[in-house]
XYZ file of C-alpha atoms in Angstrom:
59
model
C -0.423 5.855 -11.154
C -2.650 8.066 -9.608
C -2.529 8.688 -5.846
C -5.471 10.485 -3.855
C -4.928 12.782 -1.043
C -6.732 9.966 1.220
C -4.193 7.642 0.088
C -1.450 9.627 0.491
C -2.328 10.650 4.125
C -2.607 6.939 5.015
C 1.110 6.468 3.720
C 2.293 9.326 5.060
C 0.937 9.023 8.674
C 2.753 5.821 9.696
C 6.272 7.443 8.309
C 5.248 10.517 10.667
C 4.286 7.802 13.482
C 7.664 6.053 13.264
C 9.944 8.997 12.550
C 8.144 11.184 15.144
C 10.298 10.027 18.052
C 13.444 10.762 16.173
C 12.630 14.566 15.715
C 11.423 14.715 19.162
C 7.697 15.008 18.494
C 5.859 13.336 21.295
C 2.389 13.883 19.736
C 2.918 11.718 16.747
C 1.246 8.851 18.196
C -1.665 10.323 19.418
C -1.686 12.588 15.924
C -1.303 9.619 14.085
C -4.421 7.281 15.641
C -6.686 10.194 15.589
C -6.150 10.490 11.730
C -6.592 7.046 11.248
C -9.545 6.998 13.276
C -11.342 9.829 11.291
C -10.329 8.524 8.203
C -12.021 5.039 8.919
C -15.145 7.060 9.888
C -15.067 8.677 6.598
C -14.516 5.604 4.902
C -17.634 3.801 6.842
C -19.842 6.730 6.317
C -19.352 6.729 2.477
C -19.560 2.889 2.065
C -22.900 2.840 4.106
C -23.726 5.891 1.505
C -23.120 4.204 -1.442
C -24.961 0.467 -0.335
C -27.830 2.739 0.808
C -27.761 4.385 -3.014
C -26.998 1.207 -4.759
C -30.279 -0.257 -2.862
C -32.616 2.563 -3.650
C -31.630 2.319 -7.603
C -32.597 -1.136 -7.436
C -36.175 -1.061 -5.960
């Protein structure tokens, strides 16, 4: 199975968020939330771009 870097990031972020307090990382929660928000934004932009490209090919 091939795991892309984006998938690996989305898998690693929640584990860092839950283990952060154990290691004394007070910034783990906000960092994980920020990374997830950025990943979501990138996904939305890529999805919108794909839809626009498909629409222009059918015209």
